Short mmCIF file of C-alpha atoms in Angstrom, two decimals:
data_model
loop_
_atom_site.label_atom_id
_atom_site.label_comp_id
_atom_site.label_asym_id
_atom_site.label_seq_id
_atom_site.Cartn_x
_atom_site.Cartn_y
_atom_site.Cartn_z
CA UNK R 187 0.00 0.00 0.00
CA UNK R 188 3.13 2.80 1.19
CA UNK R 189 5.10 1.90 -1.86
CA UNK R 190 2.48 1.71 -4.08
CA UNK R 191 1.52 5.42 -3.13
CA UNK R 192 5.06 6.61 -3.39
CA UNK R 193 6.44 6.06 0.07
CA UNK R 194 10.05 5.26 0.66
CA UNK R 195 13.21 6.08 1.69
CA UNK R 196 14.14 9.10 3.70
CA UNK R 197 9.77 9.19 4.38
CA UNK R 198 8.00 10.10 7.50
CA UNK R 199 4.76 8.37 8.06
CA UNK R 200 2.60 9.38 10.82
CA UNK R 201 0.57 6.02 12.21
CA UNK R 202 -0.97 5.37 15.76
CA UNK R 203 1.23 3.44 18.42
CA UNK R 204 -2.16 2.21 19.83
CA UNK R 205 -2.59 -0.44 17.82
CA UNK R 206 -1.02 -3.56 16.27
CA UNK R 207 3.25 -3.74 15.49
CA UNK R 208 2.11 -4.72 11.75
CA UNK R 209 1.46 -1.43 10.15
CA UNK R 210 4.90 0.10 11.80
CA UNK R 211 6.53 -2.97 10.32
CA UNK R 212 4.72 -2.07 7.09
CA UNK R 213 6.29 1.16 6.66
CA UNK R 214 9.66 0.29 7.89
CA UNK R 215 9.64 -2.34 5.17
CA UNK R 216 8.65 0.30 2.65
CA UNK R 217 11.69 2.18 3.97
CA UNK R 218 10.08 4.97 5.54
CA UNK R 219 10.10 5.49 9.35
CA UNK R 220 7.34 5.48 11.45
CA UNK R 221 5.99 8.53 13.27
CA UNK R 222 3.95 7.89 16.49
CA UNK R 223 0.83 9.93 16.66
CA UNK R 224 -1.56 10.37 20.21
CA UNK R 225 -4.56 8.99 19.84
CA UNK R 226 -8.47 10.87 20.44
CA UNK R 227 -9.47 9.36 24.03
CA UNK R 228 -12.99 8.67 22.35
CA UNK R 229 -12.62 7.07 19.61
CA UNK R 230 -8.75 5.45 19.91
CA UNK R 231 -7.91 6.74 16.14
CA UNK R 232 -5.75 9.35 15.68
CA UNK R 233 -6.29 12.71 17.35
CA UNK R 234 -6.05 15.29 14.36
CA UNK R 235 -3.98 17.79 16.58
CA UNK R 236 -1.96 14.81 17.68
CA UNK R 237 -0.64 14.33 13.88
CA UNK R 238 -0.23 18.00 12.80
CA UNK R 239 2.30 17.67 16.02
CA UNK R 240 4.46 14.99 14.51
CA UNK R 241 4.45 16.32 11.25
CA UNK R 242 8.03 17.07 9.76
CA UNK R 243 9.31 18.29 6.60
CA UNK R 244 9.91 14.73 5.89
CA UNK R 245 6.49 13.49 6.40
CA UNK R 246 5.11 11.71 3.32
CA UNK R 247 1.56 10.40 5.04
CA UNK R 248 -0.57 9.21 7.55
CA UNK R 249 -2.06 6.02 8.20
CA UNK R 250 -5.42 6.15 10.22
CA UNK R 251 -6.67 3.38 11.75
CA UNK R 252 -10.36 2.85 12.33
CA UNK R 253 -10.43 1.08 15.82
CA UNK R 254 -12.94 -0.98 17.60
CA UNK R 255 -15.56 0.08 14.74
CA UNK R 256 -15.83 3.55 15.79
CA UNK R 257 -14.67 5.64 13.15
CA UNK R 258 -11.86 8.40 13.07
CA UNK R 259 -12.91 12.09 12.53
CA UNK R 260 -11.74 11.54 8.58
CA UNK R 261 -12.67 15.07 8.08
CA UNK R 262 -9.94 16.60 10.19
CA UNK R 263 -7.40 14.29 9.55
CA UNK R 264 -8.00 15.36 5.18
CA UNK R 265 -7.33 18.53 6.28
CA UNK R 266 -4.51 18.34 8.36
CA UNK R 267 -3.01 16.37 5.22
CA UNK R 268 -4.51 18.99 2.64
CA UNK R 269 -2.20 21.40 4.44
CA UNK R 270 0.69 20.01 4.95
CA UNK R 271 0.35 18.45 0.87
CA UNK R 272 -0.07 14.65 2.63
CA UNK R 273 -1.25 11.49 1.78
CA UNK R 274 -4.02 10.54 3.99
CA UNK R 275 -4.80 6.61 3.79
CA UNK R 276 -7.42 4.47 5.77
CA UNK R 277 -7.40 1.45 7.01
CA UNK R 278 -10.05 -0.06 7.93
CA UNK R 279 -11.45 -2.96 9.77
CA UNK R 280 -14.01 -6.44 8.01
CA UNK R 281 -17.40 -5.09 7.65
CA UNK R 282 -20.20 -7.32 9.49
CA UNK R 283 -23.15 -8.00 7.99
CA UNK R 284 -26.07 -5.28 8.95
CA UNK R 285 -27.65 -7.55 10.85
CA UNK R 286 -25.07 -8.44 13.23
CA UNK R 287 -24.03 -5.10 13.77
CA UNK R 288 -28.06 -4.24 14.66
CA UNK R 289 -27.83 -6.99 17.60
CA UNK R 290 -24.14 -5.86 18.82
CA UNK R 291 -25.75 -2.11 19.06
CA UNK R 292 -28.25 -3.61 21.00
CA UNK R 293 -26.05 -5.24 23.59
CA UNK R 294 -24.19 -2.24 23.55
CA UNK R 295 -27.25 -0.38 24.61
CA UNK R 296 -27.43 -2.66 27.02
CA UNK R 297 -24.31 -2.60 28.44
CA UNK R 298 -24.27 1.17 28.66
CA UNK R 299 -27.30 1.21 30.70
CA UNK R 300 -26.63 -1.75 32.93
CA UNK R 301 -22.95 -1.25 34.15
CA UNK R 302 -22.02 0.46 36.95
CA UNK R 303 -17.94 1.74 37.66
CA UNK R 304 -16.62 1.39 34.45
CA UNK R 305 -16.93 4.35 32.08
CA UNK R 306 -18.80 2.62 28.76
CA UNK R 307 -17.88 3.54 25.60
CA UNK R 308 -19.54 6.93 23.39
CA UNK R 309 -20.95 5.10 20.86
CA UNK R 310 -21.33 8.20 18.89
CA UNK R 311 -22.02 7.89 14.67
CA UNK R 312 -21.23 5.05 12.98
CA UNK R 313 -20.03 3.01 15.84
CA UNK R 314 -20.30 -0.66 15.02
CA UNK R 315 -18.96 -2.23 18.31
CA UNK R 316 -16.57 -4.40 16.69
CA UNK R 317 -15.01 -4.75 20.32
CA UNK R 318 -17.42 -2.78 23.58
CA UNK R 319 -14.50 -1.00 25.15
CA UNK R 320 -14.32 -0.14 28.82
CA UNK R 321 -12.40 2.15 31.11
CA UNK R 322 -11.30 0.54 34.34
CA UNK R 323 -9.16 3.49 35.35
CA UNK R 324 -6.49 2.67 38.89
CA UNK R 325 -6.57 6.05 40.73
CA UNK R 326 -5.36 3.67 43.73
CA UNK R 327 -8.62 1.22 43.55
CA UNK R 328 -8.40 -2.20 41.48
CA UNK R 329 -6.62 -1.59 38.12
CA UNK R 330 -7.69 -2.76 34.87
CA UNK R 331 -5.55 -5.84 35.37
CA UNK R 332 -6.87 -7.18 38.39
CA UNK R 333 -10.65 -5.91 37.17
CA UNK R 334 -10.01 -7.73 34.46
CA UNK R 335 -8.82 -11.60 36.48
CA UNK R 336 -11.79 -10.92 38.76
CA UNK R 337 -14.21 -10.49 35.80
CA UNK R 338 -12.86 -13.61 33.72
CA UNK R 339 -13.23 -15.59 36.96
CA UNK R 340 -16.43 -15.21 37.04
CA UNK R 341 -16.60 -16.72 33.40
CA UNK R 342 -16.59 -13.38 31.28
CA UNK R 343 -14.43 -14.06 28.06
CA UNK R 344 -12.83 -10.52 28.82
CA UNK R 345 -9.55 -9.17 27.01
CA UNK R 346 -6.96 -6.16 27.32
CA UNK R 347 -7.51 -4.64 23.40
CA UNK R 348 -3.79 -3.19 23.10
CA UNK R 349 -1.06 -4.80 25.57
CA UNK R 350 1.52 -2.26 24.91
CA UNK R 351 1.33 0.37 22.58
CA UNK R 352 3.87 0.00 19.66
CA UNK R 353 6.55 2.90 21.11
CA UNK R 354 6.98 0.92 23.88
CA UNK R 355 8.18 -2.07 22.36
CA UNK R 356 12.36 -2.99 21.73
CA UNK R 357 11.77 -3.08 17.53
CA UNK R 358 10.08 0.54 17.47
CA UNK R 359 10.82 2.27 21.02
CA UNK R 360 10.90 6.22 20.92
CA UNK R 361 11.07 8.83 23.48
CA UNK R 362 7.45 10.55 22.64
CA UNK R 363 4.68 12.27 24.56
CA UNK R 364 1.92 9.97 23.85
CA UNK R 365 -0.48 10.60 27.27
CA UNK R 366 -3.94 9.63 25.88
CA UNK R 367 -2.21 6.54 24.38
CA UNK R 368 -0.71 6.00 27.33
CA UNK R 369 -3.64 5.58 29.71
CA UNK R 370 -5.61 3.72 26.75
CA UNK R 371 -3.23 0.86 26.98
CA UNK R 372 -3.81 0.88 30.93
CA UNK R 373 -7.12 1.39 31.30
CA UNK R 374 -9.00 -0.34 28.13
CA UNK R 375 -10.94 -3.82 28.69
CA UNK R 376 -12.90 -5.45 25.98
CA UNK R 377 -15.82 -6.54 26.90
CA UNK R 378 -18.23 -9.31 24.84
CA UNK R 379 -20.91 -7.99 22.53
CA UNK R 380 -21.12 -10.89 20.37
CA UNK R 381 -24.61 -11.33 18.53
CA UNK R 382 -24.87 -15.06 19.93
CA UNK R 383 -24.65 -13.90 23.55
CA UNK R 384 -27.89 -14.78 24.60
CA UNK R 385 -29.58 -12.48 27.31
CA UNK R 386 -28.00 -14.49 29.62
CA UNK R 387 -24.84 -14.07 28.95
CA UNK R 388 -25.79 -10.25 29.08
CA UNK R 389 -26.76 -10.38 32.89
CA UNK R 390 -23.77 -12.67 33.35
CA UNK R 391 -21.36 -9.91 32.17
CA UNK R 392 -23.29 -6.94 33.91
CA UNK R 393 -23.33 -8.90 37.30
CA UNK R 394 -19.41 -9.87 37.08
CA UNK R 395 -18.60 -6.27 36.54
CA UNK R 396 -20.98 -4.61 38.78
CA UNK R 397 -19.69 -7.08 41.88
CA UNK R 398 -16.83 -5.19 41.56
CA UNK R 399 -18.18 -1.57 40.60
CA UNK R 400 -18.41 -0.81 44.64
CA UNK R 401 -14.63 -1.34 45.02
CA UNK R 402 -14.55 1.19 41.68
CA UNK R 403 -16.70 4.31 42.92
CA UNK R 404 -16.23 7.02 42.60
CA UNK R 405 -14.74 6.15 39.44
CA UNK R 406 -14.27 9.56 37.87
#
């Protein structure tokens, strides 16, 4: 995709560190260097102000990412590349049929009005809950870590979305200011919103996390 656009050697491309190692490996393959980008605390894609930060004169593009199937703001990220003369390329994520995504909104809804001391996602437009992403933030109660054992014990198929954002790892580490991505990698759970959960399953996953929403409040 880079090289076929014109990206190589000596480029700058701007991509999200919250995320998978594959697309930095992408563009160091391309031989261009990866750029790490903060991330909006909404939707997890790249923060518009956060790339017109980490642009150089040796930026060629910018990669967004489309995360958790809640769109970036395309709009502002077009324009930040409009100004600066970049490419602006998407990447997106396998579209589910329309009726899937109907009965994941639904147990979205659900969760959002059920759980108690985690902060639920903002849906917002578009969102197709491809993963229902949680806060669990620490502020010296149970972190996301141990919210997350205590859930899975009792039987919620939970998982941590992003382990450790890309700049932290050997392959790709960089001294950068990356504060929302940061706290996204500590805080974030995913949480089951799968259309064969049956309703069930639902009250199974509200009463695991609400057991421990007590130890949680105040949680903001």
């Amino acid at each position: 995709m880079l090289r076929a656009a014109g990206v190589g050697l000596g480029d700058e491309v701007v991509v999200p560190a919250f995320g998978n190692v594959e697309l930095a490996e992408a563009v160091a393959m391309a031989g261009a260097l990866p750029v790490f980008a903060d991330i909006d605390p909404v939707t997890y894609c790249l923060d518009a102000a956060g790339v017109e930060a980490a642009v150089t004169p040796r930026t060629a593009a910018v990669v967004v990412v489309h995360r958790f199937g809640r769109p970036a703001d395309i709009a502002r990220l077009h324009a930040v590349g409009q100004r600066h003369g970049l490419l602006v390329l998407e990447q997106g994520e396998s579209e589910a049929p329309y009726d899937e995504i109907a009965q994941r909104r639904e147990r979205a809804a659900y969760l959002d009005a059920k759980l108690r001391g985690v902060r639920t996602p903002d849906g917002g437009d578009g969102h197709t809950y491809q993963q229902y992403v949680v806060r669990v933030p620490g502020n010296g109660r149970p972190d996301r870590d141990a919210f997350a054992r205590a859930v899975r014990a009792r039987g919620v198929d939970c998982r941590v979305p992003v382990k450790t954002p890309v700049h932290r790892l050997p392959d790709f580490r960089r001294c950068v200011a990356l504060p929302e991505t940061e706290r996204a990698a500590d805080e974030t759970l995913a949480l089951p919103v799968d259309a064969a959960l049956t309703k069930r399953d639902m009250q199974r996953i509200v009463g695991a996390c609400n057991a421990l929403g007590g130890l949680l409040q105040p949680a903001f």
